[in-house]
Each structure stands twice: as structure tokens, then as C-alpha cells.
PDB file of C-alpha atoms (C1' of nucleotides) in Angstrom:
ATOM      1  CA  UNK E   1      -3.685  13.975 -18.636  1.00 95.00           C
ATOM      2  CA  UNK E   2      -4.653  16.064 -21.687  1.00 95.00           C
ATOM      3  CA  UNK E   3      -5.468  12.790 -23.512  1.00 94.00           C
ATOM      4  CA  UNK E   4      -7.707  11.840 -20.613  1.00 95.00           C
ATOM      5  CA  UNK E   5      -9.320  15.287 -20.320  1.00 96.00           C
ATOM      6  CA  UNK E   6     -10.238  15.232 -24.000  1.00 95.00           C
ATOM      7  CA  UNK E   7     -11.611  11.724 -23.675  1.00 94.00           C
ATOM      8  CA  UNK E   8     -13.950  12.459 -20.768  1.00 96.00           C
ATOM      9  CA  UNK E   9     -15.002  16.025 -21.429  1.00 96.00           C
ATOM     10  CA  UNK E  10     -17.738  15.254 -23.948  1.00 96.00           C
ATOM     11  CA  UNK E  11     -19.001  12.469 -21.703  1.00 96.00           C
ATOM     12  CA  UNK E  12     -19.287  14.351 -18.416  1.00 97.00           C
ATOM     13  CA  UNK E  13     -19.715  18.050 -19.237  1.00 98.00           C
ATOM     14  CA  UNK E  14     -23.201  19.288 -18.272  1.00 98.00           C
ATOM     15  CA  UNK E  15     -23.982  15.994 -16.450  1.00 98.00           C
ATOM     16  CA  UNK E  16     -25.467  16.214 -13.005  1.00 98.00           C
ATOM     17  CA  UNK E  17     -23.884  14.179 -10.138  1.00 98.00           C
ATOM     18  CA  UNK E  18     -26.338  11.838  -8.514  1.00 98.00           C
ATOM     19  CA  UNK E  19     -23.876  10.177  -6.113  1.00 98.00           C
ATOM     20  CA  UNK E  20     -20.254  10.280  -5.171  1.00 98.00           C
ATOM     21  CA  UNK E  21     -18.847   6.968  -4.035  1.00 98.00           C
ATOM     22  CA  UNK E  22     -15.554   6.590  -2.078  1.00 98.00           C
ATOM     23  CA  UNK E  23     -14.407   2.979  -2.190  1.00 97.00           C
ATOM     24  CA  UNK E  24     -10.949   3.604  -0.898  1.00 97.00           C
ATOM     25  CA  UNK E  25     -10.337   7.204   0.134  1.00 96.00           C
ATOM     26  CA  UNK E  26      -6.711   6.781   1.174  1.00 96.00           C
ATOM     27  CA  UNK E  27      -4.953   8.207  -1.834  1.00 97.00           C
ATOM     28  CA  UNK E  28      -2.050  10.623  -1.686  1.00 96.00           C
ATOM     29  CA  UNK E  29      -4.300  12.660   0.513  1.00 96.00           C
ATOM     30  CA  UNK E  30      -7.550  11.303   1.987  1.00 96.00           C
ATOM     31  CA  UNK E  31     -10.474  12.095  -0.271  1.00 97.00           C
ATOM     32  CA  UNK E  32     -12.725  14.490   1.697  1.00 97.00           C
ATOM     33  CA  UNK E  33     -15.711  12.544   3.030  1.00 97.00           C
ATOM     34  CA  UNK E  34     -17.839  15.694   2.880  1.00 97.00           C
ATOM     35  CA  UNK E  35     -17.869  15.381  -0.882  1.00 98.00           C
ATOM     36  CA  UNK E  36     -20.468  12.596  -0.578  1.00 98.00           C
ATOM     37  CA  UNK E  37     -22.940  15.155   0.794  1.00 98.00           C
ATOM     38  CA  UNK E  38     -21.701  18.129  -1.157  1.00 98.00           C
ATOM     39  CA  UNK E  39     -21.435  16.822  -4.716  1.00 98.00           C
ATOM     40  CA  UNK E  40     -24.952  15.300  -5.399  1.00 98.00           C
ATOM     41  CA  UNK E  41     -27.058  17.744  -7.373  1.00 98.00           C
ATOM     42  CA  UNK E  42     -24.106  19.717  -8.779  1.00 98.00           C
ATOM     43  CA  UNK E  43     -23.369  19.503 -12.457  1.00 98.00           C
ATOM     44  CA  UNK E  44     -20.002  19.568 -14.207  1.00 98.00           C
ATOM     45  CA  UNK E  45     -19.721  22.884 -15.971  1.00 98.00           C
ATOM     46  CA  UNK E  46     -16.188  22.652 -17.138  1.00 98.00           C
ATOM     47  CA  UNK E  47     -13.458  20.064 -17.695  1.00 98.00           C
ATOM     48  CA  UNK E  48     -10.066  21.710 -17.798  1.00 98.00           C
ATOM     49  CA  UNK E  49      -6.470  21.064 -16.951  1.00 97.00           C
ATOM     50  CA  UNK E  50      -3.491  22.764 -15.293  1.00 97.00           C
ATOM     51  CA  UNK E  51      -0.216  20.864 -15.503  1.00 97.00           C
ATOM     52  CA  UNK E  52      -1.240  17.247 -14.768  1.00 97.00           C
ATOM     53  CA  UNK E  53      -4.156  18.316 -12.587  1.00 98.00           C
ATOM     54  CA  UNK E  54      -7.665  17.812 -13.990  1.00 97.00           C
ATOM     55  CA  UNK E  55     -10.140  20.514 -12.926  1.00 98.00           C
ATOM     56  CA  UNK E  56     -13.844  19.718 -12.844  1.00 98.00           C
ATOM     57  CA  UNK E  57     -15.781  22.949 -12.376  1.00 98.00           C
ATOM     58  CA  UNK E  58     -19.217  23.152 -10.750  1.00 98.00           C
ATOM     59  CA  UNK E  59     -21.157  26.213  -9.609  1.00 97.00           C
ATOM     60  CA  UNK E  60     -20.031  25.590  -5.969  1.00 98.00           C
ATOM     61  CA  UNK E  61     -16.349  24.873  -6.505  1.00 98.00           C
ATOM     62  CA  UNK E  62     -13.772  22.795  -8.275  1.00 98.00           C
ATOM     63  CA  UNK E  63     -12.676  19.224  -7.994  1.00 98.00           C
ATOM     64  CA  UNK E  64      -8.932  18.845  -8.500  1.00 97.00           C
ATOM     65  CA  UNK E  65      -8.017  15.336  -9.701  1.00 98.00           C
ATOM     66  CA  UNK E  66      -4.488  13.914 -10.120  1.00 97.00           C
ATOM     67  CA  UNK E  67      -3.628  10.495 -11.510  1.00 96.00           C
ATOM     68  CA  UNK E  68      -0.306  10.008  -9.778  1.00 96.00           C
ATOM     69  CA  UNK E  69       1.800   7.513 -11.642  1.00 93.00           C
ATOM     70  CA  UNK E  70      -0.690   4.752 -12.250  1.00 91.00           C
ATOM     71  CA  UNK E  71      -4.126   6.357 -12.287  1.00 95.00           C
ATOM     72  CA  UNK E  72      -6.683   6.434 -15.042  1.00 95.00           C
ATOM     73  CA  UNK E  73     -10.203   7.854 -15.478  1.00 96.00           C
ATOM     74  CA  UNK E  74     -12.903   6.371 -17.547  1.00 93.00           C
ATOM     75  CA  UNK E  75     -16.655   6.753 -18.103  1.00 95.00           C
ATOM     76  CA  UNK E  76     -18.738   3.565 -17.944  1.00 95.00           C
ATOM     77  CA  UNK E  77     -22.380   2.569 -17.481  1.00 95.00           C
ATOM     78  CA  UNK E  78     -23.366   2.880 -13.798  1.00 96.00           C
ATOM     79  CA  UNK E  79     -24.141  -0.828 -13.574  1.00 95.00           C
ATOM     80  CA  UNK E  80     -20.645  -1.800 -14.557  1.00 95.00           C
ATOM     81  CA  UNK E  81     -18.847  -3.881 -11.926  1.00 95.00           C
ATOM     82  CA  UNK E  82     -16.101  -2.080 -10.011  1.00 96.00           C
ATOM     83  CA  UNK E  83     -12.492  -2.993 -10.689  1.00 94.00           C
ATOM     84  CA  UNK E  84     -10.339  -3.899  -7.689  1.00 94.00           C
ATOM     85  CA  UNK E  85      -8.476  -0.638  -7.906  1.00 96.00           C
ATOM     86  CA  UNK E  86     -11.372   1.676  -8.693  1.00 96.00           C
ATOM     87  CA  UNK E  87     -10.998   4.135  -5.765  1.00 97.00           C
ATOM     88  CA  UNK E  88     -13.805   6.629  -6.280  1.00 98.00           C
ATOM     89  CA  UNK E  89     -16.773   7.024  -8.624  1.00 98.00           C
ATOM     90  CA  UNK E  90     -19.053   9.900  -9.713  1.00 98.00           C
ATOM     91  CA  UNK E  91     -22.488   8.550 -10.685  1.00 98.00           C
ATOM     92  CA  UNK E  92     -24.365  10.855 -12.998  1.00 98.00           C
ATOM     93  CA  UNK E  93     -28.115  11.185 -13.504  1.00 98.00           C
ATOM     94  CA  UNK E  94     -27.782   9.989 -17.144  1.00 98.00           C
ATOM     95  CA  UNK E  95     -26.879   6.500 -15.999  1.00 98.00           C
ATOM     96  CA  UNK E  96     -23.152   6.777 -16.529  1.00 97.00           C
ATOM     97  CA  UNK E  97     -20.290   6.806 -14.097  1.00 97.00           C
ATOM     98  CA  UNK E  98     -16.804   8.411 -14.001  1.00 97.00           C
ATOM     99  CA  UNK E  99     -14.360   6.097 -12.202  1.00 97.00           C
ATOM    100  CA  UNK E 100     -10.878   6.748 -10.915  1.00 97.00           C
ATOM    101  CA  UNK E 101      -8.733   3.652 -11.043  1.00 95.00           C
ATOM    102  CA  UNK E 102      -5.459   4.039  -9.265  1.00 95.00           C
ATOM    103  CA  UNK E 103      -3.334   0.935  -8.471  1.00 95.00           C
ATOM    104  CA  UNK E 104      -0.575   2.635  -6.484  1.00 95.00           C
ATOM    105  CA  UNK E 105      -2.767   5.276  -4.809  1.00 96.00           C
ATOM    106  CA  UNK E 106      -0.438   8.157  -5.630  1.00 96.00           C
ATOM    107  CA  UNK E 107      -3.435  10.023  -7.074  1.00 97.00           C
ATOM    108  CA  UNK E 108      -5.642  12.652  -5.459  1.00 97.00           C
ATOM    109  CA  UNK E 109      -9.179  14.005  -5.422  1.00 98.00           C
ATOM    110  CA  UNK E 110      -9.383  17.436  -3.759  1.00 97.00           C
ATOM    111  CA  UNK E 111     -12.070  20.098  -3.487  1.00 98.00           C
ATOM    112  CA  UNK E 112     -11.701  23.845  -3.500  1.00 97.00           C
ATOM    113  CA  UNK E 113     -14.250  26.671  -3.407  1.00 97.00           C
ATOM    114  CA  UNK E 114     -11.632  29.266  -4.298  1.00 96.00           C
ATOM    115  CA  UNK E 115     -10.432  29.931  -7.850  1.00 96.00           C
ATOM    116  CA  UNK E 116      -8.514  26.727  -8.519  1.00 96.00           C
ATOM    117  CA  UNK E 117      -5.359  28.518  -9.637  1.00 95.00           C
ATOM    118  CA  UNK E 118      -5.050  29.802  -6.082  1.00 95.00           C
ATOM    119  CA  UNK E 119      -4.927  26.357  -4.590  1.00 95.00           C
ATOM    120  CA  UNK E 120      -1.577  25.700  -2.950  1.00 94.00           C
ATOM    121  CA  UNK E 121      -0.806  22.818  -5.381  1.00 96.00           C
ATOM    122  CA  UNK E 122      -1.360  25.108  -8.436  1.00 96.00           C
ATOM    123  CA  UNK E 123      -0.301  28.501  -7.147  1.00 94.00           C
ATOM    124  CA  UNK E 124       3.397  28.328  -7.861  1.00 93.00           C
ATOM    125  CA  UNK E 125       3.331  26.320 -11.126  1.00 95.00           C
ATOM    126  CA  UNK E 126       5.250  27.623 -14.068  1.00 95.00           C
ATOM    127  CA  UNK E 127       3.746  28.263 -17.576  1.00 96.00           C
ATOM    128  CA  UNK E 128       1.974  25.613 -19.580  1.00 97.00           C
ATOM    129  CA  UNK E 129       4.376  24.138 -22.072  1.00 97.00           C
ATOM    130  CA  UNK E 130       1.833  24.366 -24.915  1.00 97.00           C
ATOM    131  CA  UNK E 131       0.884  27.868 -24.069  1.00 96.00           C
ATOM    132  CA  UNK E 132       2.354  31.109 -25.533  1.00 96.00           C
ATOM    133  CA  UNK E 133       4.605  31.739 -22.495  1.00 95.00           C
ATOM    134  CA  UNK E 134       7.003  28.870 -23.207  1.00 97.00           C
ATOM    135  CA  UNK E 135       9.722  30.349 -25.379  1.00 96.00           C
ATOM    136  CA  UNK E 136      13.481  29.811 -25.718  1.00 97.00           C
ATOM    137  CA  UNK E 137      13.947  33.297 -24.299  1.00 96.00           C
ATOM    138  CA  UNK E 138      11.929  32.404 -21.128  1.00 95.00           C
ATOM    139  CA  UNK E 139      13.953  29.185 -20.537  1.00 96.00           C
ATOM    140  CA  UNK E 140      17.212  31.030 -21.193  1.00 96.00           C
ATOM    141  CA  UNK E 141      16.318  33.833 -18.716  1.00 94.00           C
ATOM    142  CA  UNK E 142      15.167  31.429 -16.020  1.00 94.00           C
ATOM    143  CA  UNK E 143      18.239  29.180 -16.419  1.00 95.00           C
ATOM    144  CA  UNK E 144      20.930  31.747 -15.764  1.00 91.00           C
ATOM    145  CA  UNK E 145      23.150  30.980 -12.756  1.00 88.00           C
ATOM    146  CA  UNK E 146      21.431  27.574 -12.310  1.00 93.00           C
ATOM    147  CA  UNK E 147      23.767  24.624 -12.009  1.00 92.00           C
ATOM    148  CA  UNK E 148      21.170  21.909 -11.782  1.00 94.00           C
ATOM    149  CA  UNK E 149      21.059  19.144 -14.404  1.00 95.00           C
ATOM    150  CA  UNK E 150      18.701  20.283 -17.122  1.00 96.00           C
ATOM    151  CA  UNK E 151      16.508  17.124 -17.008  1.00 96.00           C
ATOM    152  CA  UNK E 152      15.821  17.688 -13.277  1.00 96.00           C
ATOM    153  CA  UNK E 153      15.107  21.339 -13.953  1.00 97.00           C
ATOM    154  CA  UNK E 154      12.581  20.490 -16.707  1.00 97.00           C
ATOM    155  CA  UNK E 155      10.725  18.187 -14.288  1.00 96.00           C
ATOM    156  CA  UNK E 156      10.399  21.028 -11.771  1.00 96.00           C
ATOM    157  CA  UNK E 157       6.826  22.262 -11.946  1.00 95.00           C
ATOM    158  CA  UNK E 158       7.888  25.736 -10.872  1.00 94.00           C
ATOM    159  CA  UNK E 159       9.909  26.044 -14.078  1.00 95.00           C
ATOM    160  CA  UNK E 160       7.439  24.457 -16.464  1.00 96.00           C
ATOM    161  CA  UNK E 161       4.105  22.932 -15.618  1.00 95.00           C
ATOM    162  CA  UNK E 162       3.443  19.201 -16.242  1.00 94.00           C
ATOM    163  CA  UNK E 163       6.412  17.974 -18.286  1.00 96.00           C
ATOM    164  CA  UNK E 164       7.197  14.417 -17.060  1.00 96.00           C
ATOM    165  CA  UNK E 165      10.235  12.211 -17.333  1.00 96.00           C
ATOM    166  CA  UNK E 166       9.370  10.650 -20.726  1.00 96.00           C
ATOM    167  CA  UNK E 167       8.806  13.893 -22.543  1.00 96.00           C
ATOM    168  CA  UNK E 168      11.743  15.690 -20.830  1.00 97.00           C
ATOM    169  CA  UNK E 169      14.079  12.959 -22.090  1.00 97.00           C
ATOM    170  CA  UNK E 170      12.523  12.972 -25.582  1.00 97.00           C
ATOM    171  CA  UNK E 171      12.665  16.757 -25.933  1.00 97.00           C
ATOM    172  CA  UNK E 172      16.291  16.893 -24.810  1.00 97.00           C
ATOM    173  CA  UNK E 173      17.216  14.413 -27.470  1.00 97.00           C
ATOM    174  CA  UNK E 174      15.489  16.435 -30.192  1.00 98.00           C
ATOM    175  CA  UNK E 175      17.284  19.553 -28.958  1.00 98.00           C
ATOM    176  CA  UNK E 176      20.696  17.788 -28.874  1.00 98.00           C
ATOM    177  CA  UNK E 177      21.167  18.579 -25.181  1.00 97.00           C
ATOM    178  CA  UNK E 178      22.574  15.969 -22.684  1.00 96.00           C
ATOM    179  CA  UNK E 179      20.173  15.523 -19.738  1.00 96.00           C
ATOM    180  CA  UNK E 180      22.976  15.971 -17.259  1.00 95.00           C
ATOM    181  CA  UNK E 181      24.178  19.278 -18.624  1.00 95.00           C
ATOM    182  CA  UNK E 182      24.097  22.179 -16.184  1.00 94.00           C
ATOM    183  CA  UNK E 183      21.048  24.307 -16.875  1.00 95.00           C
ATOM    184  CA  UNK E 184      23.057  27.546 -16.921  1.00 94.00           C
ATOM    185  CA  UNK E 185      25.469  26.135 -19.554  1.00 94.00           C
ATOM    186  CA  UNK E 186      22.961  25.802 -22.363  1.00 96.00           C
ATOM    187  CA  UNK E 187      23.051  28.433 -25.072  1.00 95.00           C
ATOM    188  CA  UNK E 188      20.168  30.700 -26.111  1.00 96.00           C
ATOM    189  CA  UNK E 189      20.071  28.992 -29.505  1.00 97.00           C
ATOM    190  CA  UNK E 190      19.748  25.562 -27.757  1.00 97.00           C
ATOM    191  CA  UNK E 191      16.963  26.859 -25.578  1.00 97.00           C
ATOM    192  CA  UNK E 192      15.070  28.000 -28.682  1.00 97.00           C
ATOM    193  CA  UNK E 193      15.388  24.533 -30.065  1.00 98.00           C
ATOM    194  CA  UNK E 194      14.380  22.960 -26.669  1.00 98.00           C
ATOM    195  CA  UNK E 195      11.274  25.055 -26.400  1.00 97.00           C
ATOM    196  CA  UNK E 196      10.196  24.001 -29.845  1.00 98.00           C
ATOM    197  CA  UNK E 197      11.077  20.358 -29.120  1.00 98.00           C
ATOM    198  CA  UNK E 198       9.021  20.299 -25.963  1.00 97.00           C
ATOM    199  CA  UNK E 199       6.006  21.686 -27.817  1.00 97.00           C
ATOM    200  CA  UNK E 200       6.442  19.265 -30.674  1.00 97.00           C
ATOM    201  CA  UNK E 201       6.848  16.188 -28.471  1.00 97.00           C
ATOM    202  CA  UNK E 202       3.803  17.027 -26.415  1.00 96.00           C
ATOM    203  CA  UNK E 203       1.583  17.815 -29.385  1.00 96.00           C
ATOM    204  CA  UNK E 204       2.495  14.573 -31.075  1.00 95.00           C
ATOM    205  CA  UNK E 205       2.025  12.550 -27.909  1.00 95.00           C
ATOM    206  CA  UNK E 206      -1.403  14.073 -27.443  1.00 94.00           C
ATOM    207  CA  UNK E 207      -2.266  13.360 -31.039  1.00 93.00           C
ATOM    208  CA  UNK E 208      -1.205   9.718 -30.505  1.00 91.00           C
ATOM    209  CA  UNK E 209      -3.427   9.363 -27.444  1.00 89.00           C
ATOM    210  CA  UNK E 210      -0.586   9.443 -24.904  1.00 89.00           C
ATOM    211  CA  UNK E 211       2.212   7.040 -23.988  1.00 87.00           C
ATOM    212  CA  UNK E 212       1.578   3.621 -22.562  1.00 81.00           C
ATOM    213  CA  UNK E 213       4.591   1.934 -21.003  1.00 76.00           C
ATOM    214  CA  UNK E 214       3.014  -0.359 -18.504  1.00 67.00           C
ATOM    215  CA  UNK E 215      -0.437   0.526 -17.305  1.00 62.00           C
ATOM    216  CA  UNK E 216      -1.415   3.984 -18.547  1.00 61.00           C
ATOM    217  CA  UNK E 217      -4.855   3.916 -20.084  1.00 66.00           C
ATOM    218  CA  UNK E 218      -6.831   6.644 -21.664  1.00 73.00           C
ATOM    219  CA  UNK E 219     -10.465   7.453 -20.998  1.00 71.00           C
ATOM    220  CA  UNK E 220     -11.607   4.579 -23.296  1.00 75.00           C
ATOM    221  CA  UNK E 221      -9.530   2.131 -21.210  1.00 72.00           C
ATOM    222  CA  UNK E 222      -7.270   1.800 -24.164  1.00 76.00           C
ATOM    223  CA  UNK E 223      -3.477   2.344 -24.448  1.00 78.00           C
ATOM    224  CA  UNK E 224      -1.910   5.302 -26.134  1.00 85.00           C
ATOM    225  CA  UNK E 225       0.577   4.678 -28.885  1.00 89.00           C
ATOM    226  CA  UNK E 226       3.150   7.477 -28.598  1.00 89.00           C
ATOM    227  CA  UNK E 227       5.588   4.877 -27.128  1.00 88.00           C
ATOM    228  CA  UNK E 228       6.085   3.706 -30.690  1.00 89.00           C
ATOM    229  CA  UNK E 229       7.620   7.061 -31.509  1.00 91.00           C
ATOM    230  CA  UNK E 230       9.908   7.339 -28.492  1.00 95.00           C
ATOM    231  CA  UNK E 231      13.445   7.913 -29.723  1.00 96.00           C
ATOM    232  CA  UNK E 232      15.429   7.595 -26.466  1.00 96.00           C
ATOM    233  CA  UNK E 233      13.148   6.795 -23.527  1.00 96.00           C
ATOM    234  CA  UNK E 234      13.347   3.106 -22.710  1.00 94.00           C
ATOM    235  CA  UNK E 235      15.639   2.455 -25.673  1.00 95.00           C
ATOM    236  CA  UNK E 236      18.920   1.933 -23.779  1.00 94.00           C
ATOM    237  CA  UNK E 237      21.097  -0.596 -25.557  1.00 94.00           C
ATOM    238  CA  UNK E 238      19.389   0.094 -28.885  1.00 95.00           C
ATOM    239  CA  UNK E 239      20.762   2.209 -31.745  1.00 96.00           C
ATOM    240  CA  UNK E 240      20.202   5.915 -32.117  1.00 96.00           C
ATOM    241  CA  UNK E 241      17.899   6.577 -35.131  1.00 96.00           C
ATOM    242  CA  UNK E 242      20.006   9.600 -35.975  1.00 97.00           C
ATOM    243  CA  UNK E 243      23.588   8.325 -35.776  1.00 97.00           C
ATOM    244  CA  UNK E 244      23.524   4.591 -34.982  1.00 97.00           C
ATOM    245  CA  UNK E 245      25.307   4.917 -31.644  1.00 96.00           C
ATOM    246  CA  UNK E 246      24.049   2.957 -28.705  1.00 96.00           C
ATOM    247  CA  UNK E 247      21.510   4.818 -26.471  1.00 96.00           C
ATOM    248  CA  UNK E 248      22.717   5.020 -22.870  1.00 95.00           C
ATOM    249  CA  UNK E 249      20.686   4.954 -19.706  1.00 95.00           C
ATOM    250  CA  UNK E 250      21.620   5.945 -16.134  1.00 94.00           C
ATOM    251  CA  UNK E 251      20.118   7.243 -12.935  1.00 92.00           C
ATOM    252  CA  UNK E 252      20.017  10.911 -12.285  1.00 93.00           C
ATOM    253  CA  UNK E 253      18.360  12.113  -9.029  1.00 92.00           C
ATOM    254  CA  UNK E 254      16.747   8.692  -8.671  1.00 90.00           C
ATOM    255  CA  UNK E 255      15.002   8.931 -12.042  1.00 94.00           C
ATOM    256  CA  UNK E 256      16.220   7.275 -15.228  1.00 94.00           C
ATOM    257  CA  UNK E 257      17.663   9.337 -18.057  1.00 95.00           C
ATOM    258  CA  UNK E 258      18.254   8.140 -21.636  1.00 96.00           C
ATOM    259  CA  UNK E 259      20.482   9.890 -24.185  1.00 96.00           C
ATOM    260  CA  UNK E 260      22.751   9.467 -27.168  1.00 97.00           C
ATOM    261  CA  UNK E 261      26.331  10.240 -26.253  1.00 95.00           C
ATOM    262  CA  UNK E 262      27.008  11.285 -29.845  1.00 97.00           C
ATOM    263  CA  UNK E 263      23.945  13.449 -30.616  1.00 97.00           C
ATOM    264  CA  UNK E 264      23.522  15.071 -27.235  1.00 97.00           C
ATOM    265  CA  UNK E 265      26.323  17.248 -25.804  1.00 94.00           C
TER     266      UNK E 265
ATOM    267  C1'  DC M   1      15.070  -7.414  -5.138  1.00 50.60           C
ATOM    268  C1'  DA M   2      14.467  -3.558  -8.272  1.00 50.60           C
ATOM    269  C1'  DA M   3      11.766  -0.544 -10.757  1.00 50.60           C
ATOM    270  C1'  DA M   4       7.671   1.916 -12.551  1.00 50.60           C
ATOM    271  C1'  DG M   5       5.092   7.276 -16.113  1.00 50.60           C
ATOM    272  C1'  DG M   6       4.646  12.054 -10.106  1.00 50.60           C
ATOM    273  C1'  DT M   7       5.605  15.399  -6.921  1.00 50.60           C
ATOM    274  C1'  DC M   8       5.036  17.124  -2.146  1.00 50.60           C
ATOM    275  C1'  DC M   9       7.708  17.442   1.958  1.00 50.60           C
ATOM    276  C1'  DT M  10      11.808  17.237   4.747  1.00 50.60           C
ATOM    277  C1'  DG M  11      16.211  18.216   5.815  1.00 50.60           C
ATOM    278  C1'  DC M  12      20.777  19.173   4.051  1.00 50.60           C
ATOM    279  C1'  DT M  13      24.119  22.298   1.925  1.00 50.60           C
ATOM    280  C1'  DC M  14      25.648  26.391   0.156  1.00 50.60           C
ATOM    281  C1'  DG M  15      26.442  31.255  -0.153  1.00 50.60           C
ATOM    282  C1'  DC M  16      25.866  35.609   1.735  1.00 50.60           C
TER     283       DC M  16
ATOM    284  C1'  DT A   1      27.552  31.903  13.146  1.00 50.60           C
ATOM    285  C1'  DG A   2      22.979  32.284  11.380  1.00 50.60           C
ATOM    286  C1'  DC A   3      19.657  32.526   7.856  1.00 50.60           C
ATOM    287  C1'  DG A   4      17.140  31.750   3.640  1.00 50.60           C
ATOM    288  C1'  DA A   5      17.054  29.678  -0.811  1.00 50.60           C
ATOM    289  C1'  DG A   6      17.666  25.941  -3.491  1.00 50.60           C
ATOM    290  C1'  DC A   7      18.066  21.288  -4.169  1.00 50.60           C
ATOM    291  C1'  DA A   8      18.412  15.983  -3.570  1.00 50.60           C
ATOM    292  C1'  DG A   9      16.332  12.244  -1.656  1.00 50.60           C
ATOM    293  C1'  DG A  10      12.507  10.121   0.910  1.00 50.60           C
ATOM    294  C1'  DA A  11       8.009   8.929   1.061  1.00 50.60           C
ATOM    295  C1'  DC A  12       3.671   7.493  -0.564  1.00 50.60           C
ATOM    296  C1'  DC A  13       1.834   2.292  -2.646  1.00 50.60           C
ATOM    297  C1'  DT A  14       1.142  -1.946  -5.500  1.00 50.60           C
ATOM    298  C1'  DT A  15       2.415  -4.849  -9.091  1.00 50.60           C
ATOM    299  C1'  DT A  16       5.544  -7.169 -12.166  1.00 50.60           C
TER     300       DT A  16
END
DNA sequence: CAAAGGTCCTGCTCGC
DNA sequence: TGCGAGCAGGACCTTT
């Protein structure tokens, strides 16, 4: 989402919305039909992000956009043909159009006139992983008396905002922690390492334009290339770059986990 | 048929 | 026994 945000910000900030088109409003939640009346005439003042939610600020309120698992946003000329899975479009007065493509329809477009951080989806989110609040000390404090598997805990937005399955697996490898380990049984020193690993993995992924496994596309409609740097995710059956052991994969809480049985304890 | 990068919601379990 | 908190799994949907 940060890759996408950076891609579209220079293209849509300060642009005025001429028309809002809903081609298929049944996403995770139905896109409010009132936006068709409400948005024209407003201009995009800010393009920000909280967790994996994109926030488009206007002087009347904020749009909250989520890409779900298969969504992408891109800016094209208004005359460009719609793709089969383009669900909504913002047409701007400069002749360009922001389009949300979302094959699986797990995404969302919501509107709030309150400060966006008060919205129910954002209100109980934990700290941003790239912000100053994520420290080994914080993770250590939060983890005490918790028996949950640490991979599941890292995916919990109330603990940390916006870390997904790929980056959780990658960071756990770099920190030498097995994804199945109980959260409360990780040392303070390992949490220091984990906090740094999370930041490093995310920074490098953003720098590489995101991770494309199947259909993720950035705002230019192109793939990211961080997948080339993945050390465990999707590498089951291949050798560990660090020790040569075979990377294992299994299911944990219905999501796949990948780890090296030798490097991660 | 299984699986896919997300995450809210529902209901179950556990501990007090 | 009853309650709240915390957690696992279901659900959402289409494509490969």
C-alpha cells in the first residue's frame, strides 16, 4: 500500500474530482452510492496511509480505500477502456482517472467526515511499524503472558499495524524466531532483533516497489520486485541461504508459514 | 480441488 | 455457573 500511495500521490494530489463512477459497488462493504453526488467538486488535499488503508483527504471528509488481497490502484487517461475488474473510478478535471481494480472484491471504499483515525476500522490499530513507536521494548512488553504463535500475533493489527503474512515470515527469519513460537517465550534481545528486522524488511520492500507473487501491481500497473529478495516466503523445499537446510512450509491458523528449522528456534 | 498477498466478525474456550 | 477477554476459524470472491 505504501508503494501504491507513493505512486499515485503526485498524480492525484490537488486534483479536483469531476465524477465518481461505481461500476460494481459490491466490495467488502457496498460502496456508498451517495459518493456519486458528494464527491464531484471536491479536490484531493492529501494522500496518506494508515496500516494498509489509503486515506484520501478532501475539505469535506476522507475516503478510506483498502485493496483487500487482490486490489490495485492506478491513474490512467479518462478515455482509457475499463478493465473487467475495475470496480470504481474517480474522474478528475485534468482528464485523468484513478481506478480501483479488484478481482476478488475484498477491497473497500468508505467515506468518513470525522477524523479518519476515529473510524472504527482504524481506531484500535497498533503503531505503524516504520514509525518511532515500534521498538523491541514495546513488543516485549506487549507479549508478556501471551501464548499465541508469534506469526499470528504479528498479523494482528491491534499489535502492529499493517504487517502482512509475507513480511511477518521474512522478519521472523531475519530475527531467528520460529513462527510457531509462543509470543511470551521470546526474549527481550530477540524482540530487539525482530523490531529491527520488521523495519528493514518493510523499508527494502518499499524501495523495491513492493512484492508481486501473483497479481499485485503498483500504481504504474507494473509488478514490484521484492519477491526476488524473499528468503523464506514461498521457498519451501529450497535451501536456506544462511545454512543450506531445506525451508519448511506448513499451515498455521489457516495461513502458510515458512521457516528454516535450523536458523529459527 | 486447493490456494492466493487481508481482516472483520462470529462463536468458542478459558480463566477468574 | 456466569461473564468477559482473547483467540481460531469462517466468510467474503474470483482466478489459476
